[in-house]
């Protein structure tokens, strides 16, 4: 996919003590514009993974959906074809579930079966695609925490949200200061952000002293999430620290020369920066604004003492932008992160919803999607509705804060939902503090990070590499081998051919044949077929790299208030039913198909018209019946009979129960020159009863009422869905989230009760 860099050239100057303004050379601006592009790798993707609830009872189905978006444009990534899904117990190396699922137009969905024998505990659901994970990648975002319980009455989620810790001991505190623009310039007013976290990296609320040369000069305190701001005009030869409980935490050293970059205002349509310097000679500067690795604006001006630069942002995509100031040698002077177009997102509204419903009553819901101006837009959404008992309030990730914040900073973010919740009047100021306390090098697509990622290699591919190799390689002439790929009923047949080295690839069309399908080769010589396992590559990468799972969770206070009534309603759920069959069987139904073929292929036994097994006088007949008793001649009498009638004695014949040849699975596959390999995992639709047609007498204990991974609103931004409540009397939560055609993401929630 190609990207066009949009660059706006203008000069916005307000000089102090200078009247000299010069336009930089076009070549200089072009060089700066292309500098970032030299490192930008287009086509990489970001996977947003979500489950249909947070807590599961062992034996239930877990339903997932994944939006796979282009990392730079946030458009649905059509280039991805395969999603690899694993479920692992937290802290364990082995997976309890690993399957492949198709990705169609940037969306993947399916289910994971949680066996009734699954141990209680916390699990991690992880998703991988060919363009979302790479070697030397120290972080991993596409992960969802799942809690599994054996008995729903053991769920404890009466949680109250916790606040930042009021205080901790100084020896357990990490307190760090971040000058705006990464420069603390002497003689001018500087903004310095600071952040306090405990040993577990959770935010701490505190008051501290700002000290100069060891003496207190001001009191400072945190404002949100352990973060705070202070203003200071530092002296060139002074040293500054933040003192807390007698312990000093250093503030970066003061510099005598440089440029202080300060964001004066972040308005709806503009960013206003003020630049200050101690230099008496005017210097040419360039301010570059880039969002997700794409240059958006370059502003140029002459700086002497002070300069205001006004940057238009109306045409910029929403999200975190990196503002970097350069001199005329294109050396970075200052850099800071800023969030632009905070209100630009996908807005979701819900109507036709009642506050309460009766058990098994139908719910009809209308969803409307608009842009920030209220204009209808078409969007692709997912929708889930579940009993709030099965929600985890500790997990605050949603599609909006995931794509616009969590994946943009290579760091664990405490409660990312806060910065997008309109209930918090200080959310924008809090966002700016968060970005000020985030080193610009942590920006996911900043220039330094892109340069470091230049050599990273993909772990997965859009197909599975496979090979057909002769058992005895010596003296074998290398030539292509014909293949047939088919499902167990042979309703789907595909052909393929290896290259001269015996290599071939299973693409998405092949993997769609079935959850398990045959690959058969055609050759008089005996070969072996091997299909690569992508999960082996994933496991090797995780063991070598040990990527950090960035879950973006907030701390909470557990407060048990007794057993909720809706927990007791799940006490008599139907236990697992096991159906067993008698007789010989295989672990895989496809092997039963092979076994049925093997009973006849190459088997020359027959029952003659006379009823004798392999009668030499008849010469042919019908296939014998498994388990039937037949008479048959034995040598030497058998060789003496040439026609009917024939005489025989007791020693010339025998009677025996007939059994067809029995093969192991390995023998069957070898016999037919084939293997069974795994394709895309297949599943039945999510169960949602229709009580206008179905019997209401049966008890319905569903805790997940609705799940739909693809709800598409029309050009008027509207979609209407309906579903039926269960017999559970509780409060239910609905979550819809998705992306519009122009790359705006959004999320919305609703709730209702069943009484």
XYZ file of C-alpha atoms in Angstrom:
755
model
C 0.000 0.000 0.000
C 1.383 3.417 -0.925
C 0.988 6.536 1.168
C 1.044 10.166 0.042
C 2.771 12.568 2.402
C 0.725 15.756 2.810
C 2.999 18.668 3.671
C 1.849 22.233 4.290
C 4.480 24.935 3.898
C 3.982 28.243 5.657
C 5.698 30.680 7.957
C 3.953 31.903 11.097
C 6.305 34.286 12.865
C 6.148 36.535 15.880
C 9.734 37.576 16.480
C 11.019 39.389 19.512
C 13.993 41.686 19.013
C 14.274 40.664 15.381
C 12.742 41.780 12.140
C 14.588 39.336 9.916
C 12.548 36.502 8.436
C 13.866 34.150 5.789
C 12.257 31.377 3.829
C 14.339 28.187 4.065
C 15.334 26.532 0.843
C 12.858 24.135 -0.666
C 15.517 21.439 -0.749
C 15.926 21.685 3.027
C 12.209 21.178 3.599
C 12.085 18.331 1.087
C 15.020 16.676 2.828
C 13.260 16.864 6.195
C 10.014 15.584 4.720
C 11.711 12.543 3.213
C 13.844 11.817 6.262
C 11.052 10.113 8.172
C 9.747 8.411 5.054
C 13.099 6.696 4.637
C 12.385 4.683 7.771
C 8.614 4.333 7.574
C 7.512 0.773 6.778
C 4.081 0.816 5.285
C 1.739 -2.137 5.339
C 2.231 -3.163 8.967
C -0.928 -3.850 10.928
C -2.307 -3.668 14.423
C -4.734 -6.285 15.797
C -7.466 -5.298 18.239
C -8.669 -8.481 19.930
C -11.826 -8.683 22.038
C -13.803 -11.488 23.682
C -17.581 -11.558 24.147
C -17.136 -11.255 27.927
C -14.321 -11.370 30.484
C -15.186 -14.292 32.783
C -16.136 -17.784 31.599
C -17.398 -20.965 33.157
C -15.356 -24.008 32.149
C -17.258 -25.793 29.397
C -18.510 -22.620 27.706
C -17.611 -21.266 24.299
C -15.439 -18.171 24.166
C -16.337 -15.985 21.185
C -13.761 -13.549 19.873
C -13.610 -10.859 17.236
C -10.568 -9.054 15.893
C -10.242 -5.836 13.920
C -7.014 -5.780 11.928
C -6.201 -2.199 10.949
C -3.380 -0.660 8.982
C -0.912 0.728 11.511
C -0.642 4.144 9.853
C -4.074 4.851 8.374
C -6.283 2.828 10.777
C -8.156 1.521 7.741
C -9.303 -2.108 7.672
C -6.238 -4.089 6.564
C -7.173 -6.109 3.514
C -3.581 -7.344 3.194
C -3.880 -9.701 6.186
C -5.289 -13.180 5.495
C -4.628 -15.442 8.508
C -5.121 -14.864 12.225
C -3.369 -17.259 14.607
C -5.091 -17.516 17.979
C -3.697 -18.999 21.204
C -5.118 -19.390 24.678
C -2.494 -19.812 27.381
C -2.669 -19.920 31.134
C -0.883 -16.885 32.501
C 2.703 -17.780 33.350
C 2.655 -21.007 31.311
C 4.603 -21.718 28.118
C 2.197 -24.165 26.482
C -1.141 -23.295 24.884
C -4.451 -24.936 25.792
C -5.871 -23.826 22.429
C -4.217 -22.843 19.163
C -6.033 -22.525 15.867
C -5.966 -20.543 12.629
C -8.871 -18.359 11.507
C -9.437 -16.430 8.275
C -9.171 -12.646 8.127
C -11.614 -11.157 5.630
C -11.405 -7.458 4.783
C -9.626 -6.741 8.053
C -12.044 -8.624 10.332
C -11.731 -12.051 11.937
C -14.139 -13.823 14.283
C -14.739 -17.252 15.744
C -14.882 -19.259 18.909
C -12.672 -21.116 21.369
C -14.034 -24.076 23.294
C -13.159 -24.069 26.993
C -13.339 -27.720 28.151
C -15.127 -28.448 31.387
C -11.865 -29.856 32.753
C -10.049 -26.531 32.269
C -8.439 -25.369 35.493
C -9.674 -22.224 37.168
C -7.426 -19.227 36.809
C -6.378 -16.380 34.598
C -5.646 -17.024 30.930
C -4.326 -14.887 28.086
C -5.956 -14.939 24.667
C -3.421 -13.849 22.017
C -3.725 -13.064 18.311
C -0.954 -12.930 15.699
C -0.858 -11.999 12.009
C 1.876 -11.841 9.394
C 2.285 -8.052 9.600
C 1.698 -7.451 13.289
C 4.591 -9.305 14.967
C 8.270 -9.124 14.101
C 11.633 -10.215 15.412
C 13.235 -7.954 18.023
C 9.785 -6.764 19.118
C 9.866 -6.224 22.895
C 6.135 -5.643 23.340
C 2.847 -7.341 22.500
C -0.558 -5.669 22.411
C -3.030 -8.165 20.880
C -3.752 -9.953 24.134
C -6.896 -10.225 26.280
C -7.008 -11.480 29.892
C -9.628 -14.181 30.489
C -10.779 -15.549 33.832
C -12.068 -19.129 33.971
C -14.120 -20.480 36.891
C -15.569 -23.914 37.552
C -18.568 -22.610 39.485
C -20.187 -19.234 38.681
C -20.960 -18.820 42.368
C -17.230 -18.389 42.951
C -17.041 -15.215 40.834
C -15.964 -12.256 42.916
C -16.297 -9.079 40.969
C -18.033 -6.686 43.356
C -15.226 -4.287 42.705
C -14.954 -0.626 43.478
C -12.508 1.335 41.402
C -9.351 2.178 43.259
C -7.546 5.498 43.222
C -3.842 6.176 42.945
C -2.110 5.207 46.173
C -2.106 8.121 48.612
C 1.469 7.605 49.738
C 4.290 5.107 49.795
C 7.677 4.935 51.416
C 10.318 6.911 49.551
C 12.493 3.831 49.067
C 9.588 2.174 47.193
C 8.927 5.211 45.007
C 10.123 5.991 41.504
C 9.796 9.716 40.761
C 10.971 11.101 37.441
C 10.832 14.568 35.885
C 10.364 15.329 32.173
C 11.141 18.835 30.871
C 8.842 19.784 27.992
C 10.658 19.274 24.717
C 13.356 17.261 26.571
C 15.258 20.506 27.271
C 15.517 22.453 30.563
C 16.779 25.819 29.301
C 18.300 28.394 31.647
C 16.798 31.870 31.925
C 13.359 31.151 30.433
C 10.182 29.678 31.840
C 10.075 25.898 31.403
C 7.254 23.427 31.931
C 8.334 20.242 33.703
C 6.080 17.243 34.107
C 6.727 14.575 36.719
C 5.414 11.117 37.424
C 5.357 9.056 40.619
C 4.863 5.279 40.640
C 5.441 2.584 43.232
C 7.530 -0.567 42.906
C 4.682 -2.207 40.953
C 4.565 0.758 38.541
C 1.173 1.860 39.862
C 0.585 5.637 40.208
C 1.069 7.357 43.546
C -0.595 10.586 44.705
C 1.825 12.766 46.637
C 3.093 16.225 47.533
C 6.801 16.967 47.205
C 9.204 19.877 47.462
C 11.014 21.481 44.553
C 14.535 22.227 45.748
C 17.271 24.400 44.233
C 20.811 23.673 45.327
C 19.387 21.646 48.215
C 16.936 24.285 49.519
C 13.140 24.046 49.076
C 11.646 26.742 46.846
C 8.131 25.427 46.109
C 5.575 22.736 46.870
C 4.338 20.514 44.021
C 1.695 17.804 43.946
C 0.318 15.214 41.575
C -2.854 16.052 39.666
C -3.863 12.772 38.001
C -2.558 9.230 37.879
C 0.608 10.072 39.815
C 1.433 12.882 37.365
C 1.874 16.608 37.931
C 3.285 19.803 36.422
C 5.540 22.576 37.622
C 6.739 25.864 36.122
C 10.320 26.930 36.636
C 12.819 29.546 35.380
C 16.037 27.634 36.074
C 19.380 29.251 36.730
C 22.270 28.134 34.573
C 24.549 26.829 37.324
C 21.879 25.577 39.721
C 20.781 22.011 40.326
C 17.179 21.041 40.996
C 15.570 18.040 42.650
C 12.159 16.863 43.821
C 12.303 15.912 47.501
C 9.904 13.405 49.007
C 10.215 12.030 52.556
C 13.837 13.130 52.706
C 14.818 11.462 49.441
C 15.914 13.548 46.455
C 14.916 12.725 42.881
C 16.983 14.532 40.248
C 15.547 16.815 37.604
C 17.517 16.815 34.300
C 20.415 19.238 34.237
C 19.943 22.831 33.120
C 21.432 23.744 29.730
C 22.695 27.224 28.839
C 22.110 26.958 25.107
C 19.226 25.380 23.270
C 15.586 25.957 22.449
C 12.625 25.569 24.807
C 9.554 24.244 22.996
C 6.266 24.978 24.747
C 2.716 24.195 23.648
C 0.694 27.293 24.511
C -2.661 26.095 23.230
C -4.163 22.956 21.741
C -7.352 24.113 20.111
C -9.877 22.481 17.824
C -8.215 23.668 14.618
C -4.691 24.763 15.620
C -1.669 24.074 17.769
C 0.167 27.147 19.047
C 3.810 26.641 20.017
C 6.149 29.164 21.626
C 9.883 28.783 21.058
C 12.443 30.488 23.288
C 16.212 30.631 23.125
C 19.142 32.472 24.727
C 20.942 32.874 21.415
C 21.309 36.465 20.217
C 21.807 35.463 16.588
C 18.743 34.551 14.535
C 18.587 30.931 13.462
C 16.476 29.115 10.954
C 14.221 26.408 12.449
C 11.815 23.830 11.094
C 8.958 22.320 13.068
C 7.781 18.957 11.756
C 4.478 17.378 12.809
C 4.017 13.681 12.089
C 1.249 11.270 13.010
C 1.817 7.506 13.019
C 4.970 7.754 10.906
C 3.549 10.062 8.220
C 4.675 13.689 7.923
C 1.674 16.016 8.085
C 3.021 19.578 8.433
C 6.352 21.373 8.227
C 6.476 24.947 9.526
C 9.545 27.132 8.979
C 10.713 30.347 10.629
C 13.565 32.441 11.992
C 14.072 32.257 15.740
C 15.696 34.962 17.850
C 14.683 35.214 21.495
C 11.083 34.085 20.932
C 8.897 32.760 18.136
C 5.255 31.710 17.925
C 4.354 28.993 15.447
C 0.701 28.309 14.687
C 0.042 24.892 13.154
C -3.273 24.029 11.435
C -4.513 20.578 12.446
C -7.946 20.403 10.813
C -6.665 18.112 8.066
C -4.557 15.971 10.399
C -5.750 12.508 11.476
C -6.700 12.249 15.130
C -4.287 10.744 17.610
C -0.835 11.279 19.048
C 1.397 13.552 16.990
C 5.129 14.039 17.365
C 6.314 17.657 17.114
C 10.062 17.868 16.483
C 12.035 21.090 16.114
C 15.107 21.062 13.828
C 17.860 23.551 13.043
C 19.056 24.264 9.521
C 21.414 21.269 9.700
C 18.335 19.131 10.454
C 19.547 18.389 13.968
C 16.756 17.821 16.464
C 16.589 20.642 19.021
C 13.451 19.645 20.941
C 10.632 17.143 20.688
C 7.320 16.561 22.435
C 4.152 14.535 21.920
C 0.725 16.108 21.609
C -2.775 14.734 21.009
C -4.553 16.339 18.046
C -8.233 16.359 17.097
C -9.400 14.912 20.379
C -13.072 15.056 19.364
C -12.547 13.326 16.025
C -13.711 9.756 16.426
C -16.611 7.472 15.581
C -19.633 8.310 17.723
C -22.171 5.595 18.581
C -25.685 6.232 19.871
C -28.274 3.673 20.992
C -32.047 4.070 20.847
C -35.282 2.053 21.176
C -33.841 0.496 24.330
C -35.863 0.114 27.552
C -34.497 0.289 31.072
C -35.838 -3.143 31.991
C -37.164 -6.275 30.287
C -38.931 -9.422 31.389
C -37.249 -12.846 31.111
C -37.242 -14.085 27.487
C -38.548 -10.715 26.273
C -37.287 -9.439 22.933
C -34.849 -6.524 22.879
C -34.750 -4.290 19.804
C -31.842 -1.898 19.509
C -31.063 0.791 16.954
C -27.428 1.846 16.550
C -26.500 5.155 14.915
C -22.929 6.037 13.897
C -21.825 9.611 13.183
C -18.693 11.734 12.983
C -17.840 14.511 15.466
C -20.145 16.943 13.628
C -23.099 14.583 13.906
C -22.982 13.617 10.223
C -24.014 9.980 9.604
C -21.191 7.666 8.531
C -21.165 3.997 7.584
C -19.151 1.816 9.932
C -18.239 -1.796 10.669
C -18.962 -2.700 14.296
C -18.878 -5.592 16.703
C -21.584 -5.969 19.345
C -21.771 -8.043 22.522
C -24.299 -8.194 25.364
C -23.578 -10.089 28.581
C -24.448 -10.314 32.259
C -22.350 -7.734 34.098
C -21.393 -10.449 36.595
C -19.074 -11.763 33.865
C -17.317 -8.444 33.304
C -13.870 -7.498 34.625
C -13.748 -3.840 35.669
C -9.996 -4.044 35.966
C -9.649 -4.394 32.211
C -10.302 -0.970 30.693
C -9.169 -1.466 27.102
C -11.565 -0.602 24.306
C -11.058 -0.104 20.598
C -10.709 3.699 20.849
C -8.083 3.903 23.573
C -6.328 0.851 22.107
C -5.664 2.331 18.666
C -5.323 5.978 19.679
C -3.282 5.602 22.838
C -2.146 2.195 24.105
C -0.566 1.026 20.839
C 0.969 4.432 20.148
C 3.184 4.379 23.234
C 5.500 1.503 24.013
C 4.590 1.502 27.648
C 1.949 0.125 29.993
C -0.709 2.791 30.505
C -2.691 2.929 33.710
C -6.436 3.198 32.949
C -6.339 4.401 29.302
C -10.131 4.751 29.262
C -9.910 7.839 31.514
C -8.495 10.022 28.743
C -11.493 9.459 26.446
C -14.328 9.487 28.994
C -16.341 12.692 28.582
C -17.398 12.387 32.235
C -13.894 13.592 33.183
C -13.597 17.337 32.593
C -9.817 17.181 32.981
C -9.289 14.351 30.491
C -7.470 16.538 27.927
C -5.129 18.061 30.503
C -4.532 14.571 31.866
C -3.738 13.343 28.340
C -1.192 16.122 27.878
C 0.477 15.223 31.177
C 0.587 11.600 30.098
C 2.311 12.543 26.839
C 4.719 14.915 28.600
C 5.752 12.084 30.931
C 6.242 9.712 27.990
C 9.661 9.863 26.415
C 9.249 10.738 22.740
C 11.367 7.698 21.868
C 8.510 5.549 23.175
C 6.284 6.841 20.381
C 5.522 3.758 18.343
C 6.205 5.318 14.944
C 8.652 8.033 15.895
C 11.763 8.503 13.807
C 14.113 6.954 16.357
C 11.894 3.898 16.771
C 11.482 3.457 13.033
C 15.240 3.608 12.624
C 15.699 0.953 15.315
C 13.043 -1.257 13.696
C 14.670 -1.126 10.276
C 16.106 -4.641 10.521
C 13.158 -6.434 12.095
C 11.904 -9.510 10.249
C 8.394 -11.013 10.075
C 7.678 -14.143 12.104
C 4.668 -15.355 10.123
C 3.509 -15.423 6.500
C 0.187 -15.346 4.645
C 0.552 -19.026 3.800
C 2.003 -22.213 5.282
C 5.138 -23.569 3.650
C 5.079 -27.315 3.044
C 7.248 -29.896 1.294
C 7.075 -33.302 -0.378
C 10.413 -35.108 -0.023
C 11.519 -38.595 -1.222
C 12.378 -41.097 1.478
C 15.527 -42.084 -0.405
C 17.064 -38.920 -1.816
C 20.078 -40.538 -3.443
C 19.873 -40.534 -7.223
C 16.463 -38.950 -7.335
C 15.868 -36.506 -10.149
C 14.241 -33.336 -8.848
C 10.953 -32.580 -10.536
C 7.546 -31.135 -9.617
C 5.031 -33.411 -7.903
C 1.294 -33.164 -8.420
C -0.930 -32.831 -5.364
C -4.618 -33.098 -4.579
C -6.199 -31.335 -1.600
C -9.702 -32.361 -0.503
C -12.019 -32.623 2.469
C -13.263 -35.872 3.992
C -16.397 -36.019 1.811
C -14.503 -34.966 -1.332
C -17.064 -32.203 -1.836
C -14.126 -29.799 -2.157
C -11.192 -30.745 -4.368
C -8.199 -28.580 -5.232
C -5.011 -29.325 -7.149
C -1.516 -28.031 -6.555
C 2.040 -28.687 -7.672
C 5.348 -28.481 -5.852
C 8.364 -26.737 -7.323
C 11.433 -28.716 -8.396
C 12.614 -28.773 -4.792
C 9.346 -30.271 -3.552
C 8.159 -27.018 -1.914
C 4.577 -25.766 -2.040
C 2.452 -23.344 -0.016
C -1.003 -23.689 1.522
C -2.834 -20.410 0.965
C -6.096 -19.175 2.431
C -8.131 -20.918 -0.267
C -6.483 -24.216 0.664
C -6.913 -23.640 4.405
C -10.617 -22.965 3.819
C -11.161 -26.550 2.593
C -11.907 -27.657 6.117
C -10.777 -27.710 9.715
C -8.831 -30.805 8.743
C -8.188 -31.825 5.147
C -6.150 -34.262 3.055
C -3.027 -33.511 1.060
C -2.242 -36.407 -1.319
C 0.779 -36.691 -3.614
C 0.972 -38.624 -6.885
C 4.221 -40.490 -7.448
C 5.313 -44.084 -7.858
C 8.054 -43.404 -5.325
C 7.429 -43.094 -1.613
C 7.631 -39.563 -0.156
C 6.955 -37.743 3.067
C 4.794 -34.631 3.330
C 5.594 -31.961 5.927
C 3.541 -28.820 6.639
C 5.081 -26.051 8.701
C 3.453 -25.230 12.036
C 3.174 -21.437 12.487
C 2.690 -21.842 16.219
C 6.181 -23.319 16.449
C 7.525 -20.055 15.034
C 5.391 -18.060 17.471
C 6.594 -20.129 20.421
C 10.238 -19.760 19.391
C 9.809 -15.992 19.041
C 8.199 -15.649 22.465
C 10.855 -17.771 24.167
C 13.676 -15.809 22.542
C 12.208 -12.321 22.739
C 10.018 -12.558 25.885
C 7.721 -9.754 24.690
C 5.919 -7.814 27.408
C 2.130 -8.167 27.292
C 0.820 -4.601 27.471
C -2.645 -5.043 28.939
C -3.359 -1.449 30.065
C -5.109 -2.400 33.284
C -5.982 -0.314 36.306
C -5.743 -1.358 39.922
C -8.941 -1.959 41.822
C -10.015 -2.628 45.387
C -11.763 -5.955 45.915
C -14.707 -5.554 48.258
C -16.847 -8.634 48.758
C -20.447 -7.730 49.610
C -21.958 -11.173 49.872
C -23.192 -13.484 47.163
C -25.167 -11.701 44.439
C -28.536 -13.219 43.640
C -27.647 -13.594 39.970
C -24.736 -15.870 40.888
C -27.142 -18.300 42.496
C -29.220 -18.407 39.306
C -26.379 -20.248 37.584
C -26.179 -22.917 40.276
C -28.151 -25.580 38.395
C -26.575 -25.297 34.982
C -26.578 -28.382 32.769
C -23.356 -30.310 33.161
C -21.371 -31.721 30.276
C -23.032 -34.528 28.354
C -20.723 -37.146 26.832
C -22.039 -39.323 24.015
C -20.108 -42.514 23.370
C -20.471 -44.959 20.484
C -19.661 -48.639 20.388
C -17.329 -50.323 17.956
C -14.126 -49.311 16.306
C -13.544 -45.610 15.757
C -10.820 -43.068 15.120
C -10.004 -39.909 17.032
C -10.603 -37.890 13.870
C -13.629 -38.387 11.636
C -11.434 -37.944 8.572
C -9.552 -41.096 9.520
C -12.828 -43.022 9.482
C -13.179 -41.990 5.853
C -9.722 -43.349 5.068
C -10.461 -46.557 6.920
C -13.598 -47.146 4.870
C -11.616 -46.763 1.661
C -8.843 -49.076 2.861
C -11.329 -51.888 3.511
C -11.883 -52.265 -0.208
C -8.866 -50.762 -1.965
C -6.409 -53.591 -2.730
C -8.669 -56.153 -1.044
C -9.324 -59.103 -3.500
C -11.666 -61.024 -1.208
C -15.169 -61.758 -2.555
C -18.225 -63.898 -1.866
C -19.142 -66.068 -4.841
C -22.677 -66.571 -6.085
C -22.606 -69.908 -4.280
C -22.055 -68.109 -0.976
C -18.496 -69.366 -0.422
C -15.694 -66.928 0.351
C -13.220 -66.609 -2.538
C -14.835 -69.532 -4.411
C -12.423 -70.595 -7.220
C -15.312 -71.955 -9.272
C -17.173 -68.603 -9.219
C -14.019 -66.517 -9.756
C -15.716 -63.291 -8.596
C -18.569 -61.961 -6.515
C -19.661 -59.315 -4.038
C -17.591 -57.812 -1.191
C -17.790 -59.779 2.051
C -19.684 -58.424 5.047
C -17.710 -57.466 8.150
C -18.428 -59.969 10.960
C -20.321 -62.505 8.777
C -19.372 -66.225 8.880
C -18.342 -67.829 5.588
C -17.211 -71.223 4.293
C -14.027 -71.342 2.239
C -11.861 -74.022 0.604
C -8.314 -74.533 1.812
C -5.270 -75.841 -0.037
C -4.650 -78.218 -1.734
C -8.368 -78.648 -2.440
C -8.825 -75.022 -3.489
C -6.327 -75.376 -6.379
C -8.084 -78.544 -7.591
C -11.508 -76.906 -8.053
C -12.234 -75.347 -11.438
C -16.036 -75.339 -11.687
C -19.368 -76.223 -10.157
C -20.364 -78.673 -8.816
C -17.382 -79.786 -6.713
C -17.068 -82.287 -3.897
C -15.185 -81.689 -0.639
C -14.500 -83.324 2.669
C -14.259 -82.013 6.224
C -10.522 -81.432 5.848
C -10.972 -79.474 2.604
C -12.791 -76.452 4.048
C -13.173 -74.205 7.076
C -15.659 -71.693 8.447
C -14.571 -68.405 9.953
C -15.841 -64.959 10.854
C -14.683 -62.455 8.264
C -12.842 -59.257 9.259
C -11.473 -56.638 6.945
C -7.847 -55.526 7.401
C -7.347 -53.046 10.266
C -4.909 -50.173 9.954
C -3.542 -47.629 12.358
C -3.957 -43.981 11.422
C -0.297 -43.797 10.449
C -0.611 -46.893 8.263
C -3.698 -45.536 6.543
C -2.049 -42.232 5.686
C 1.087 -43.929 4.430
C -0.946 -46.397 2.389
C -2.783 -43.641 0.549
C 0.247 -41.330 0.188
C -1.338 -38.514 2.074
C -1.440 -36.563 5.305
C -4.152 -34.750 7.188
C -3.292 -31.150 7.950
C -5.146 -28.422 9.821
C -7.067 -25.674 8.069
C -9.105 -22.792 9.416
C -11.040 -23.550 12.577
C -14.745 -23.806 11.859
C -17.641 -23.278 14.203
C -21.407 -23.148 14.393
C -23.157 -19.766 14.679
C -23.524 -18.085 18.065
C -26.697 -19.441 19.654
C -29.414 -16.812 19.961
C -32.936 -18.265 20.420
C -36.074 -16.844 18.859
C -38.835 -17.115 21.458
C -41.433 -16.029 18.958
C -40.941 -19.485 17.427
C -39.271 -21.599 20.125
C -40.666 -23.124 23.310
C -40.405 -20.795 26.305
C -40.887 -23.606 28.817
C -37.219 -24.646 28.813
C -35.028 -22.884 31.387
C -32.611 -20.463 29.706
C -29.489 -19.627 31.740
C -27.519 -17.821 29.031
C -25.227 -15.158 30.476
C -24.148 -13.944 27.006
C -27.293 -12.806 25.214
C -25.833 -11.541 21.955
C -22.602 -11.527 19.998
C -22.169 -10.296 16.448
C -18.669 -9.580 15.125
C -19.872 -7.706 12.037
C -22.695 -5.192 12.315
C -22.556 -2.784 9.375
C -24.403 0.521 9.550
C -25.767 1.887 6.279
C -25.070 5.230 4.590
C -27.458 6.844 7.059
C -25.294 5.387 9.834
C -28.052 3.105 11.084
C -28.426 -0.567 11.955
C -31.158 -2.325 13.915
C -30.645 -5.611 15.738
C -32.816 -7.707 18.024
C -32.320 -10.577 20.460
C -34.098 -12.253 23.362
C -33.292 -12.116 27.059
C -32.680 -15.289 29.052
C -34.245 -16.257 32.378
C -31.385 -14.646 34.295
C -32.576 -11.635 36.285
C -29.628 -9.290 36.350
C -28.093 -6.193 34.876
C -26.733 -6.624 31.350
C -24.057 -4.632 29.559
C -23.786 -4.018 25.823
C -20.601 -2.925 24.061
C -20.390 -1.841 20.433
C -17.138 -0.715 18.834
C -15.738 -0.397 15.370
C -14.260 1.725 12.612
C -15.663 3.991 9.909
C -14.555 4.038 6.296
C -12.248 7.002 6.918
C -10.353 5.315 9.738
C -12.132 6.861 12.744
C -12.571 4.381 15.583
C -15.078 4.528 18.393
C -16.831 2.617 21.117
C -20.110 2.875 22.970
C -21.843 1.068 25.820
C -25.399 0.615 27.035
C -27.097 -1.286 29.831
C -30.497 -2.624 30.838
C -31.984 -4.874 33.468
C -33.958 -8.094 33.340
C -36.482 -8.346 36.182
